mmCIF file of C-alpha atoms and ligand atoms in Angstrom:
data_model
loop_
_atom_site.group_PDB
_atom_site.id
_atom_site.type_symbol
_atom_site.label_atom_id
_atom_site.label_comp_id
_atom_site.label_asym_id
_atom_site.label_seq_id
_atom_site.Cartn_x
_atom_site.Cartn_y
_atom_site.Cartn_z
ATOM 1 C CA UNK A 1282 -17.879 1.820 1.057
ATOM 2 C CA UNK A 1283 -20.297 0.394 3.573
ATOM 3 C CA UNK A 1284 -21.419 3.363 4.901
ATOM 4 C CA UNK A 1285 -25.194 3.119 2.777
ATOM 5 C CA UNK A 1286 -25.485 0.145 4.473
ATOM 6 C CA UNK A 1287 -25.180 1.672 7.624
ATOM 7 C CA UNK A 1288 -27.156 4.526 6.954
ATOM 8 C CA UNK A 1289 -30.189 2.004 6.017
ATOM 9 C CA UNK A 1290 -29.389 0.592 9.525
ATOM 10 C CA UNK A 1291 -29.609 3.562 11.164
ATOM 11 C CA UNK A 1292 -33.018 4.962 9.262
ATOM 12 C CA UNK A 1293 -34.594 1.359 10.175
ATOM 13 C CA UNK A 1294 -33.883 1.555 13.617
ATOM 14 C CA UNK A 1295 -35.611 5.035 13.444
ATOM 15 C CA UNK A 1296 -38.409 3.778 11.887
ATOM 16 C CA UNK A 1297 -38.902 1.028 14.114
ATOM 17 C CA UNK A 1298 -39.231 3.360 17.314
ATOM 18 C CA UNK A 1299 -41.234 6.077 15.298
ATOM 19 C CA UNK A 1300 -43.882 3.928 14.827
ATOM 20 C CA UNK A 1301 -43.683 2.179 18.312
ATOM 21 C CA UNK A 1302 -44.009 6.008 19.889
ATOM 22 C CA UNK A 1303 -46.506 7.506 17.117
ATOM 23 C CA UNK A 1304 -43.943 10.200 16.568
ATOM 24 C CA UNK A 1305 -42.236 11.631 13.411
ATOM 25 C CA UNK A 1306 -38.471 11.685 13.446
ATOM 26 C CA UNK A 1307 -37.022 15.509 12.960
ATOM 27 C CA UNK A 1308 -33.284 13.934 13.425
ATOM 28 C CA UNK A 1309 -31.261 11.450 14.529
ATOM 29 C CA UNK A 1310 -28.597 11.904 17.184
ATOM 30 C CA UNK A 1311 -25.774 9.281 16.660
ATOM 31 C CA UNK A 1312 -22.440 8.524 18.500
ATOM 32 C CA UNK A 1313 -19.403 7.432 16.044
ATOM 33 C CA UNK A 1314 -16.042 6.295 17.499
ATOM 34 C CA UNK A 1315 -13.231 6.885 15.899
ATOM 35 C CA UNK A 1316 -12.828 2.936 15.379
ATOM 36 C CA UNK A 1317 -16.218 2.542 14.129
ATOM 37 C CA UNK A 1318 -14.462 1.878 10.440
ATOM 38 C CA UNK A 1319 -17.325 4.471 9.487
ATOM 39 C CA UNK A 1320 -16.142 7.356 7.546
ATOM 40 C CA UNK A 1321 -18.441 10.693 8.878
ATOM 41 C CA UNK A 1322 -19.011 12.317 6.095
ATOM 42 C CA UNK A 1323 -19.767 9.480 3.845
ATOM 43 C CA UNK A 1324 -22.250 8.583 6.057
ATOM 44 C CA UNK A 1325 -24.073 12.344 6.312
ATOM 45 C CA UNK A 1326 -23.974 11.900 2.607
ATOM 46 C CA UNK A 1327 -25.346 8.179 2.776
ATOM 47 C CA UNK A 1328 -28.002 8.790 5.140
ATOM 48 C CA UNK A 1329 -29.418 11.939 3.205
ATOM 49 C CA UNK A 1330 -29.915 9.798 0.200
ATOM 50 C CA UNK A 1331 -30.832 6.768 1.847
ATOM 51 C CA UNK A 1332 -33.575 9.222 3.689
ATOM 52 C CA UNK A 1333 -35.051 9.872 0.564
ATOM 53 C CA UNK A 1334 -38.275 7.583 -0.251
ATOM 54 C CA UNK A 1335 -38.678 7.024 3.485
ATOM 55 C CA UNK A 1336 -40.935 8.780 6.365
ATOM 56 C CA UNK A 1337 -37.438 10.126 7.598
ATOM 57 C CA UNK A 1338 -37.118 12.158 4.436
ATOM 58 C CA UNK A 1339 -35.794 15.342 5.223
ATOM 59 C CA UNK A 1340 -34.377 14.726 8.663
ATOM 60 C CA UNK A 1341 -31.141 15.141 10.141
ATOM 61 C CA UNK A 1342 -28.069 13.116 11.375
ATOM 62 C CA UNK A 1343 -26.446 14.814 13.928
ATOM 63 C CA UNK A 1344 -23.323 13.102 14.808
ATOM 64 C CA UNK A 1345 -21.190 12.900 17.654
ATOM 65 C CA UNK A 1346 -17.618 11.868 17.131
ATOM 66 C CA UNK A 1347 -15.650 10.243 20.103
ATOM 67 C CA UNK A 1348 -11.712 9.994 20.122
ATOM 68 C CA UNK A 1349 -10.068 6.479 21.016
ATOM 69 C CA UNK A 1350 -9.874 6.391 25.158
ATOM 70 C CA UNK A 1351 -7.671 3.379 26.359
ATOM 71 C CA UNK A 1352 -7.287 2.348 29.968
ATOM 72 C CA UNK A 1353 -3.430 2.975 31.009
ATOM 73 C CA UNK A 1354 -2.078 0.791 33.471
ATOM 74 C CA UNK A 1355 0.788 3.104 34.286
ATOM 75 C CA UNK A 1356 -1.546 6.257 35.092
ATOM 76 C CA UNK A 1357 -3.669 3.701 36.005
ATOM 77 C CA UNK A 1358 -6.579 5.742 34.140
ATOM 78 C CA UNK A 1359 -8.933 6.428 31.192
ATOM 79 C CA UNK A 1360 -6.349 8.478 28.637
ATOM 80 C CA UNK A 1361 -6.773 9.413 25.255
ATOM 81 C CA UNK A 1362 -3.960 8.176 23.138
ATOM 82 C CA UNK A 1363 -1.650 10.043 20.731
ATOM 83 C CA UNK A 1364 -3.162 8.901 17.389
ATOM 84 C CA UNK A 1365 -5.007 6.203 15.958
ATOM 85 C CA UNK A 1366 -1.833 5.358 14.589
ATOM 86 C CA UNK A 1367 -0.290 5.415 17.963
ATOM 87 C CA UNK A 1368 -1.817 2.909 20.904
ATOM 88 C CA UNK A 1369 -0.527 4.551 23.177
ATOM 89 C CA UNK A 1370 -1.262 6.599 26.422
ATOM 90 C CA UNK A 1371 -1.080 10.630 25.370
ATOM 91 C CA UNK A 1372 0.215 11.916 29.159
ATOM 92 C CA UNK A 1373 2.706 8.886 30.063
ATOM 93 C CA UNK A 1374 3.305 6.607 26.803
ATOM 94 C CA UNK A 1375 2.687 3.528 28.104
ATOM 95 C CA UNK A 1376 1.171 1.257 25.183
ATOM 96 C CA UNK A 1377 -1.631 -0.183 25.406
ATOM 97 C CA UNK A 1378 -4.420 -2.161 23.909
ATOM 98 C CA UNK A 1379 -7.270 -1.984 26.253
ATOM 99 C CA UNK A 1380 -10.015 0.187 24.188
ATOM 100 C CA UNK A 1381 -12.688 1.460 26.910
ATOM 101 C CA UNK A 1382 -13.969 4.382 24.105
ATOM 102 C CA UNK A 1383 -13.921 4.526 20.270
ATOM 103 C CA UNK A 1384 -16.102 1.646 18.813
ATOM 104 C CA UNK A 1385 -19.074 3.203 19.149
ATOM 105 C CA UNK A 1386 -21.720 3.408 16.401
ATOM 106 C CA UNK A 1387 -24.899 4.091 18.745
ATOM 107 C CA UNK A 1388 -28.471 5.873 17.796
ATOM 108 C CA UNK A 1389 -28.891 8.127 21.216
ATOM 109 C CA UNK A 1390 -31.702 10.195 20.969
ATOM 110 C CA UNK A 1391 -33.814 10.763 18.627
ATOM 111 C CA UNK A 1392 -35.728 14.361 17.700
ATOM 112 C CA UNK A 1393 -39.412 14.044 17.794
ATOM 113 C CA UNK A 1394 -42.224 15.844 16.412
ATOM 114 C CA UNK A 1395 -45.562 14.312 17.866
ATOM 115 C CA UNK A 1396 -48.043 13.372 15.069
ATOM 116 C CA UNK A 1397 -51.174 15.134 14.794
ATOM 117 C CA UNK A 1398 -53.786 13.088 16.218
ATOM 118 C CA UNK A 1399 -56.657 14.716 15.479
ATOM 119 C CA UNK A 1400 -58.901 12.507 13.813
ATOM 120 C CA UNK A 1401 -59.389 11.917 9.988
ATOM 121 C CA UNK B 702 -46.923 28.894 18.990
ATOM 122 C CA UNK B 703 -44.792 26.466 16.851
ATOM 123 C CA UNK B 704 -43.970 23.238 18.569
ATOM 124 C CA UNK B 705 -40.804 22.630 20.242
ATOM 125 C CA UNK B 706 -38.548 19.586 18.909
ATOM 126 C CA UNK B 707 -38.316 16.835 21.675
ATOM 127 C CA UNK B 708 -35.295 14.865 22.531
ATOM 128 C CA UNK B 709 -36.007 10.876 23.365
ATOM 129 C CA UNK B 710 -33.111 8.705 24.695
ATOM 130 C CA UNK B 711 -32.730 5.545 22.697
ATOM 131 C CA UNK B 712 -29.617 3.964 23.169
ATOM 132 C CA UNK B 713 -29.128 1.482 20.204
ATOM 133 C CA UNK B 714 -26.434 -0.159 18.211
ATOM 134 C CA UNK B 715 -26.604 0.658 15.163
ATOM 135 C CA UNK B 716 -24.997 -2.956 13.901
ATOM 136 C CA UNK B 717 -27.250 -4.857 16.929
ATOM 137 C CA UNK B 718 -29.065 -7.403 14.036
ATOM 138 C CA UNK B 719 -25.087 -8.150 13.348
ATOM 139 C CA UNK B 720 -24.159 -8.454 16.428
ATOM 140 C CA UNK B 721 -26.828 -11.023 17.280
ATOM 141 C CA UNK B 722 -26.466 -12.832 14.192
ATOM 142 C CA UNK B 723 -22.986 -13.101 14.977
ATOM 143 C CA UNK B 724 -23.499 -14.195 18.962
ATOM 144 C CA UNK B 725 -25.694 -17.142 17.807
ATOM 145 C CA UNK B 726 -23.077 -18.001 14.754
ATOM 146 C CA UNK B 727 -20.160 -18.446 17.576
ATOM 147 C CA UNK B 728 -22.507 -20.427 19.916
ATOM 148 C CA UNK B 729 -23.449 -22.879 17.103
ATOM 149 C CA UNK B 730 -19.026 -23.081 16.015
ATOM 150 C CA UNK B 731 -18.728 -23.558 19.847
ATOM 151 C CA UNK B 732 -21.339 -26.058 19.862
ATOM 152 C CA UNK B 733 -20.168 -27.757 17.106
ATOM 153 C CA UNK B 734 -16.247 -27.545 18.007
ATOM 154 C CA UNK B 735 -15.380 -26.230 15.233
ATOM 155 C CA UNK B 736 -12.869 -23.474 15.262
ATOM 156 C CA UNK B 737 -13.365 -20.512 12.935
ATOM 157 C CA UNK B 738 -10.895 -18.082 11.182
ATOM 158 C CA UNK B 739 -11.288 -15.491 8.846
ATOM 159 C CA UNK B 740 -9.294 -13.812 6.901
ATOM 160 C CA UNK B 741 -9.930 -9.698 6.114
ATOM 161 C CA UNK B 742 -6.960 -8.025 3.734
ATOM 162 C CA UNK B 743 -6.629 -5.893 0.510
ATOM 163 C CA UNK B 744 -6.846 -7.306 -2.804
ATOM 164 C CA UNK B 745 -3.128 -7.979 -3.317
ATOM 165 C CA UNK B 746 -2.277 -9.576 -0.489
ATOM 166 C CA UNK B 747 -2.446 -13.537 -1.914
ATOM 167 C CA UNK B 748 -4.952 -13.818 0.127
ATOM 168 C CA UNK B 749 -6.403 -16.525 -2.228
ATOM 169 C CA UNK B 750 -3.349 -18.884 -2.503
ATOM 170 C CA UNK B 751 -2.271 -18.399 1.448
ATOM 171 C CA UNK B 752 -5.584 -19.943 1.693
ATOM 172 C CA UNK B 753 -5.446 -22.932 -0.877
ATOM 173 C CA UNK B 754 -2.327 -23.521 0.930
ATOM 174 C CA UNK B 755 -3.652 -23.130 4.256
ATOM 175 C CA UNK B 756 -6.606 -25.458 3.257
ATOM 176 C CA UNK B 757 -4.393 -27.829 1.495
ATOM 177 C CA UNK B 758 -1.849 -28.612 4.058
ATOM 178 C CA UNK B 759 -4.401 -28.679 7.324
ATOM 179 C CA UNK B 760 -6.237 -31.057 5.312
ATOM 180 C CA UNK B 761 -3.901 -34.015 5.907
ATOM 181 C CA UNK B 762 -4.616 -34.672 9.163
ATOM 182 C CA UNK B 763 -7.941 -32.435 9.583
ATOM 183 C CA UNK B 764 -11.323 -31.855 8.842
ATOM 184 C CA UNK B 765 -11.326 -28.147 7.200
ATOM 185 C CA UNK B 766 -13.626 -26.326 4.952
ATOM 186 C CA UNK B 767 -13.891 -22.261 3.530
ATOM 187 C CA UNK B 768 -16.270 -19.903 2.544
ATOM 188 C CA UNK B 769 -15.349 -17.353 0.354
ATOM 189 C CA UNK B 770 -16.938 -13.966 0.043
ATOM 190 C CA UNK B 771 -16.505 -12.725 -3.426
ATOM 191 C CA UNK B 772 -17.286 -9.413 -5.892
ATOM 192 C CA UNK B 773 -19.640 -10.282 -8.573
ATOM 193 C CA UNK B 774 -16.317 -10.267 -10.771
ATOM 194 C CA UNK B 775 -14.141 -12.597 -8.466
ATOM 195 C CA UNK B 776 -13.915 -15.848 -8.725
ATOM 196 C CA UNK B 777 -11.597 -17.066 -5.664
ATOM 197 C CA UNK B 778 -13.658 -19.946 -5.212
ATOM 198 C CA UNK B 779 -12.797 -21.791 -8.103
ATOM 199 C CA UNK B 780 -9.174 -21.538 -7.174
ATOM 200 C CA UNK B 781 -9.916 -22.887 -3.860
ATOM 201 C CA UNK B 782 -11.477 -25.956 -4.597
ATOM 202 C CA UNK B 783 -8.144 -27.009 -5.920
ATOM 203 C CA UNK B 784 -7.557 -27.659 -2.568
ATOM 204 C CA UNK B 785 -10.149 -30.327 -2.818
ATOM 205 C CA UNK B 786 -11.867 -29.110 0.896
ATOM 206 C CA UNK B 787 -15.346 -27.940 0.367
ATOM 207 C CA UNK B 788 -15.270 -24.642 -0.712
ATOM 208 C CA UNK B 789 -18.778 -22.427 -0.979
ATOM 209 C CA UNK B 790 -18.603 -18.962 -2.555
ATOM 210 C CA UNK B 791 -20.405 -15.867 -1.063
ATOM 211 C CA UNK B 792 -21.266 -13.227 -3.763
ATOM 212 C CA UNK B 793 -21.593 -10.081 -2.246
ATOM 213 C CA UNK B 794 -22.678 -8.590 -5.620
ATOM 214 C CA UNK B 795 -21.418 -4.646 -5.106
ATOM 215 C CA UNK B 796 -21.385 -5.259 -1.004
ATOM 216 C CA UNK B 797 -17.445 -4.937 0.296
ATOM 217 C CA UNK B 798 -18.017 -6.683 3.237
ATOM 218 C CA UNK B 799 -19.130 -9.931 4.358
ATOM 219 C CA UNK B 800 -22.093 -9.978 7.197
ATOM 220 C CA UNK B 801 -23.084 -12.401 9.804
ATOM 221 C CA UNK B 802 -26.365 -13.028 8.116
ATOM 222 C CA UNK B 803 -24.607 -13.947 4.631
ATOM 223 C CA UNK B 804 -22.287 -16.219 6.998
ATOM 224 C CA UNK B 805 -25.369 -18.148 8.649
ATOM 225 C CA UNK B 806 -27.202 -18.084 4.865
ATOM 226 C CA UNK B 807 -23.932 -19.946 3.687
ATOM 227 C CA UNK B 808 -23.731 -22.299 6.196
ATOM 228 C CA UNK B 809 -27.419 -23.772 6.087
ATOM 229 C CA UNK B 810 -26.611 -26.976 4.356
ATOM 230 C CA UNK B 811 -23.066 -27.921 5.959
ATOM 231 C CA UNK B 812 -22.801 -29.888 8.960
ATOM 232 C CA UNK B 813 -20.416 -28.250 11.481
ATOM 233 C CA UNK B 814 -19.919 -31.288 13.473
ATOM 234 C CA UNK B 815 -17.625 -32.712 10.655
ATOM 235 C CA UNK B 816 -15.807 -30.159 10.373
ATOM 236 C CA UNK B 817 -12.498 -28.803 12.856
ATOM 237 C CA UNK B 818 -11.519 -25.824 10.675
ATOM 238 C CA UNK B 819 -13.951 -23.520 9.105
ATOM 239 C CA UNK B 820 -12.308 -20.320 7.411
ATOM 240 C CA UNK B 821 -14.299 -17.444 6.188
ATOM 241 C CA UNK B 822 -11.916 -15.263 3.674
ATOM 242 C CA UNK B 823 -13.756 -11.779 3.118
ATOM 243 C CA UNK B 824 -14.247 -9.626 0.130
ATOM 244 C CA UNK B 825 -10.387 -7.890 0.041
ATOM 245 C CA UNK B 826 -11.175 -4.515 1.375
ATOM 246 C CA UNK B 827 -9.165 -3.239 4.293
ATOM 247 C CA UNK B 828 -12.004 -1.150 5.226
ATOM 248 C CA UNK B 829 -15.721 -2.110 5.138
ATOM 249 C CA UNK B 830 -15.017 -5.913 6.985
ATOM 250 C CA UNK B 831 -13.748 -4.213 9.914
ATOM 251 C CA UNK B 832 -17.472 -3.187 12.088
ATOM 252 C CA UNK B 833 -19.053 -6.027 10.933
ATOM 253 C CA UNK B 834 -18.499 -9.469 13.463
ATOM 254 C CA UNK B 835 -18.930 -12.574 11.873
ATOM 255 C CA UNK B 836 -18.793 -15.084 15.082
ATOM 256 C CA UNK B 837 -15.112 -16.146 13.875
ATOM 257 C CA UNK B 838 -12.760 -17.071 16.868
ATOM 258 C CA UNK B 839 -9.936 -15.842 15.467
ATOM 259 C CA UNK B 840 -9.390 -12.661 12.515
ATOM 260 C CA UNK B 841 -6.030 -12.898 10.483
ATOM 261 C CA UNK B 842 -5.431 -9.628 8.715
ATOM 262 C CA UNK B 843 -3.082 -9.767 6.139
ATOM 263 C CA UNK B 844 -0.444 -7.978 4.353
ATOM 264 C CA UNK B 845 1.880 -8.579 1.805
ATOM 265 C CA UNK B 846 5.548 -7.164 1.529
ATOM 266 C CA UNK B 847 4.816 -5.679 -1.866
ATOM 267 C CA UNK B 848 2.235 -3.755 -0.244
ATOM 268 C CA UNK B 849 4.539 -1.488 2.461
ATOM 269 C CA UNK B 850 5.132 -1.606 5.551
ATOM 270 C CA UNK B 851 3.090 1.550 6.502
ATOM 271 C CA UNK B 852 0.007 -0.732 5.805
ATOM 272 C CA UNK B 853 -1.011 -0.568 9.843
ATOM 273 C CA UNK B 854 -0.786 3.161 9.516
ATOM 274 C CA UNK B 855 -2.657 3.536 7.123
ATOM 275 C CA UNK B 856 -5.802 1.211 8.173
ATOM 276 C CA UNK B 857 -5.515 1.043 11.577
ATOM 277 C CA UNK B 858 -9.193 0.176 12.539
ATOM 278 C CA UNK B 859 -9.148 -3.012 10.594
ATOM 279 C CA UNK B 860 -5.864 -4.185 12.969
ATOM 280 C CA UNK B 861 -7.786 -2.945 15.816
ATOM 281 C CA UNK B 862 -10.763 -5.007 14.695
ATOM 282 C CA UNK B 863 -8.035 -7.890 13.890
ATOM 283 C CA UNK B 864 -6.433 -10.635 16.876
ATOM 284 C CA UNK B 865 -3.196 -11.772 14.423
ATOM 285 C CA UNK B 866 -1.576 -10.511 11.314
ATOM 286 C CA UNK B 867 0.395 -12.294 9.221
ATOM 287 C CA UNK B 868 2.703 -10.558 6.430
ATOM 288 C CA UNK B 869 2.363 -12.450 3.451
ATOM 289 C CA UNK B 870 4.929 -13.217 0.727
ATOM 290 C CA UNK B 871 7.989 -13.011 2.425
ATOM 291 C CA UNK B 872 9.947 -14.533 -0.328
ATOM 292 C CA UNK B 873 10.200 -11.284 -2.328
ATOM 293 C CA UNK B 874 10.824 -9.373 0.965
ATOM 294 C CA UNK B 875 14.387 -8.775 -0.587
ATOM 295 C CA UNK B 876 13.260 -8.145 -3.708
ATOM 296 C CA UNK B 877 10.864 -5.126 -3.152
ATOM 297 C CA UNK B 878 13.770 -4.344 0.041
ATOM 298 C CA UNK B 879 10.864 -5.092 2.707
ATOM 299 C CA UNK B 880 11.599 -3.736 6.189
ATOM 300 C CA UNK B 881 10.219 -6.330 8.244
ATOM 301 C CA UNK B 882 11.235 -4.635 11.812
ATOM 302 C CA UNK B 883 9.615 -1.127 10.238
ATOM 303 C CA UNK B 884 6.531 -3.070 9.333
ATOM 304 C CA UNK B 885 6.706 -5.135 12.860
ATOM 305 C CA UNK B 886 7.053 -1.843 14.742
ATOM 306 C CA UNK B 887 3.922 -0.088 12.830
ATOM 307 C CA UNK B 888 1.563 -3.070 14.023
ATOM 308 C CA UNK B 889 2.900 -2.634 17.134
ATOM 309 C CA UNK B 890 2.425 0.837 17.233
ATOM 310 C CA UNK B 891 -1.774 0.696 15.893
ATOM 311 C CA UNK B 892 -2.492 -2.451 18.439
ATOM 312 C CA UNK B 893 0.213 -3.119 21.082
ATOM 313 C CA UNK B 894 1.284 -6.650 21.685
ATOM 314 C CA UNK B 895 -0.652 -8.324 18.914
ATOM 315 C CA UNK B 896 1.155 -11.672 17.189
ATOM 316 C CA UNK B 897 2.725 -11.128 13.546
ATOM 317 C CA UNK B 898 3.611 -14.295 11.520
ATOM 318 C CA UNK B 899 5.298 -13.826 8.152
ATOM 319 C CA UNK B 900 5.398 -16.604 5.952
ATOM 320 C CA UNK B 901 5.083 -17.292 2.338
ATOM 321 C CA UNK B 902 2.626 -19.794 0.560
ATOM 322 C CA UNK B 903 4.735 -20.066 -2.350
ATOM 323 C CA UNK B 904 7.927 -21.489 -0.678
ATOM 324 C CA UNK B 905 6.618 -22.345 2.408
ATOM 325 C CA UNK B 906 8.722 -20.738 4.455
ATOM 326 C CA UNK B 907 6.760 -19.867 7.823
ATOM 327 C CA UNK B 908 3.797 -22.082 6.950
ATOM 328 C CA UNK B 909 4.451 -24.854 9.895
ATOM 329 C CA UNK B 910 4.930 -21.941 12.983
ATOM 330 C CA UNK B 911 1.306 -20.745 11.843
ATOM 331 C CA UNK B 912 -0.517 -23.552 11.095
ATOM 332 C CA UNK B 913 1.121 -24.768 14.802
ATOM 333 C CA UNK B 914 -0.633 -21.960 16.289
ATOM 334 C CA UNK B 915 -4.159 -22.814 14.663
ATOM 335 C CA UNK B 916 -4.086 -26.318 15.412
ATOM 336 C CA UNK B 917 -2.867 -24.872 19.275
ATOM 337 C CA UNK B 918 -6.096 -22.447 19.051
ATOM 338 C CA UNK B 919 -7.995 -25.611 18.222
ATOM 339 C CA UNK B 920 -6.797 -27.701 21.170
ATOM 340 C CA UNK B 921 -6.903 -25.134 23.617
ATOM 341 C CA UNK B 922 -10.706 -24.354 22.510
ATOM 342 C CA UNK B 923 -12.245 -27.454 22.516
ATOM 343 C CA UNK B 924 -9.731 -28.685 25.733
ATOM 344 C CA UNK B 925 -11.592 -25.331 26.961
ATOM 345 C CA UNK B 926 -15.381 -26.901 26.321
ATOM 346 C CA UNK B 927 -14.509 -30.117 28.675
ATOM 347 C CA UNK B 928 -14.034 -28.358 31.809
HETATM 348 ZN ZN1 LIG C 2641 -0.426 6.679 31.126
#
């Protein structure tokens, strides 16, 4: 299971533009494909515990899951296809290898609480 | 009034220290013309002696070295060395996966330029390798005939993340009654057109069609870097 890793990934990169905006993070918006090898639920559960002893303690993942979308030279389109175990287009069949969706494992947005900067 | 929540665009990749690591891993193997395989399967594939065999017979007419990410427990690189090419163990302690950054660590005190093969064999896991890049040119994902043929089905990212499989172990294909055109047909079906060897290290059988296609890769990569 590498999905800790990821989670410390994902809580770094968080940090990093928390403290380059002066904000505090309320939740993370991410985008998973469904070739990501990440398993979504082992990473809510990751992230939650990796959150822990950090500023992000208590914050959310929300996550986004995108199917596989291949590009079908038949339709000559963007198509979904009929199952990860299945390369091939969903409306014609044609098989095909071109991914143009589905390896995604992206930080989007993030949701911000400004810090108060009132002084000490 | 409470405060709203605000939204703020970021647009990163999660795995973007990976990826980088791994961009200026394949510039330094392209630099260095040395082409790079690695090797990603499940822990009873033979993973181990396909590569001492690999190693072994490339060795006679070239310049090849591994590096062999292992579980605290593992000890593949001991085996290896029997090949007598340079062998260098990664311990991944709990870690099922290898990462560009352990890749570059590892490499630190070999010369590249001496080198034509360099392969990387990952921890066996059929899972974890497949988001991380390493700066190979070339993944082999393995799997045995004792292991299925439904294999593709049932890990499809890591073929996705793959460019060649190779079924290992074909000399008990009878044995275990292996359907080779079932198992064919399933990596067809998770990543359409890709290249399947099978082959088996223990009799041989197979061996010279795929170590023809490495030393091709090699060719055609460095005959690549002169134009
Ligand atoms: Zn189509």
């Amino acid at each position: 299971m590498h999905e800790l890793s990821i989670a410390m990934s994902i809580i770094e990169l968080a940090q990093e533009e928390s403290v380059q905006r002066g904000v505090q993070v309320s939740a993370v918006h991410l985008k998973l494909g469904a070739l990501s090898g990440v398993v979504r639920e082992a990473l809510l559960g990751s992230f939650e515990m990796a959150c822990e002893d950090t500023p992000l303690k208590g914050a959310r993942l929300v996550i986004e899951e995108l199917p596989v979308l291949i590009f079908c030279r038949t339709c000559d389109a963007q198509r979904p296809i009929s199952s990860v175990q299945l390369f091939c287009c969903a409306e014609c069949g044609t098989p095909s290898g071109e991914i143009v969706q589905g390896k995604e494992l992206e930080v989007v947005a993030l949701e911000i609480e400004e810090w108060d900067r009132s002084p000490v | 009034m409470g405060s709203q929540p605000r939204l703020i665009e970021v647009r990163k990749n999660v795995l973007k220290q990976n990826d980088l690591t791994a961009r200026a891993l394949r510039e330094q193997f392209r630099a260095a013309g040395v082409f790079v395989v690695s090797l990603v399967s499940s822990p009873g594939s033979g993973k181990t002696m396909f590569l001492e065999k690999t190693l072994t017979l490339l060795r006679q007419n070239y310049r090849v070295a591994a590096l062999v990410g292992d579980l605290a427990t593992e000890n593949d690189a001991i085996r290896l060395a029997r090949s007598q090419a340079p062998v260098k163990q990664i311990t991944t302690g709990t870690l099922c996966h290898l990462e560009a950054v352990m890749v570059e660590n590892a490499l630190q005190e070999w010369d590249l330029n001496q080198l034509d093969f360099l392969f990387i064999e990952n921890v066996g896991n059929l899972v974890c390798p497949s988001s991380y890049d390493l700066g190979e040119n070339l993944r082999l994902v393995l799997i045995s005939v004792t292991e299925g043929e439904d294999k593709p089905l049932k890990y499809p990212t890591i073929f996705y993340s793959a460019d060649v499989a190779v079924v290992t172990k074909i000399d008990l294909a009878k044995a275990v009654e292996f359907d080779w055109l079932a198992a064919y047909g399933n990596v067809q079906a998770v990543r359409p057109g890709m290249l399947v060897f099978k082959l088996s290290a223990k009799s041989g059988e197979g061996m010279d069609e795929y170590l023809d296609f490495l030393k091709k890769r090699l060719h055609e990569s460095r005959a690549a870097e002169v134009i």
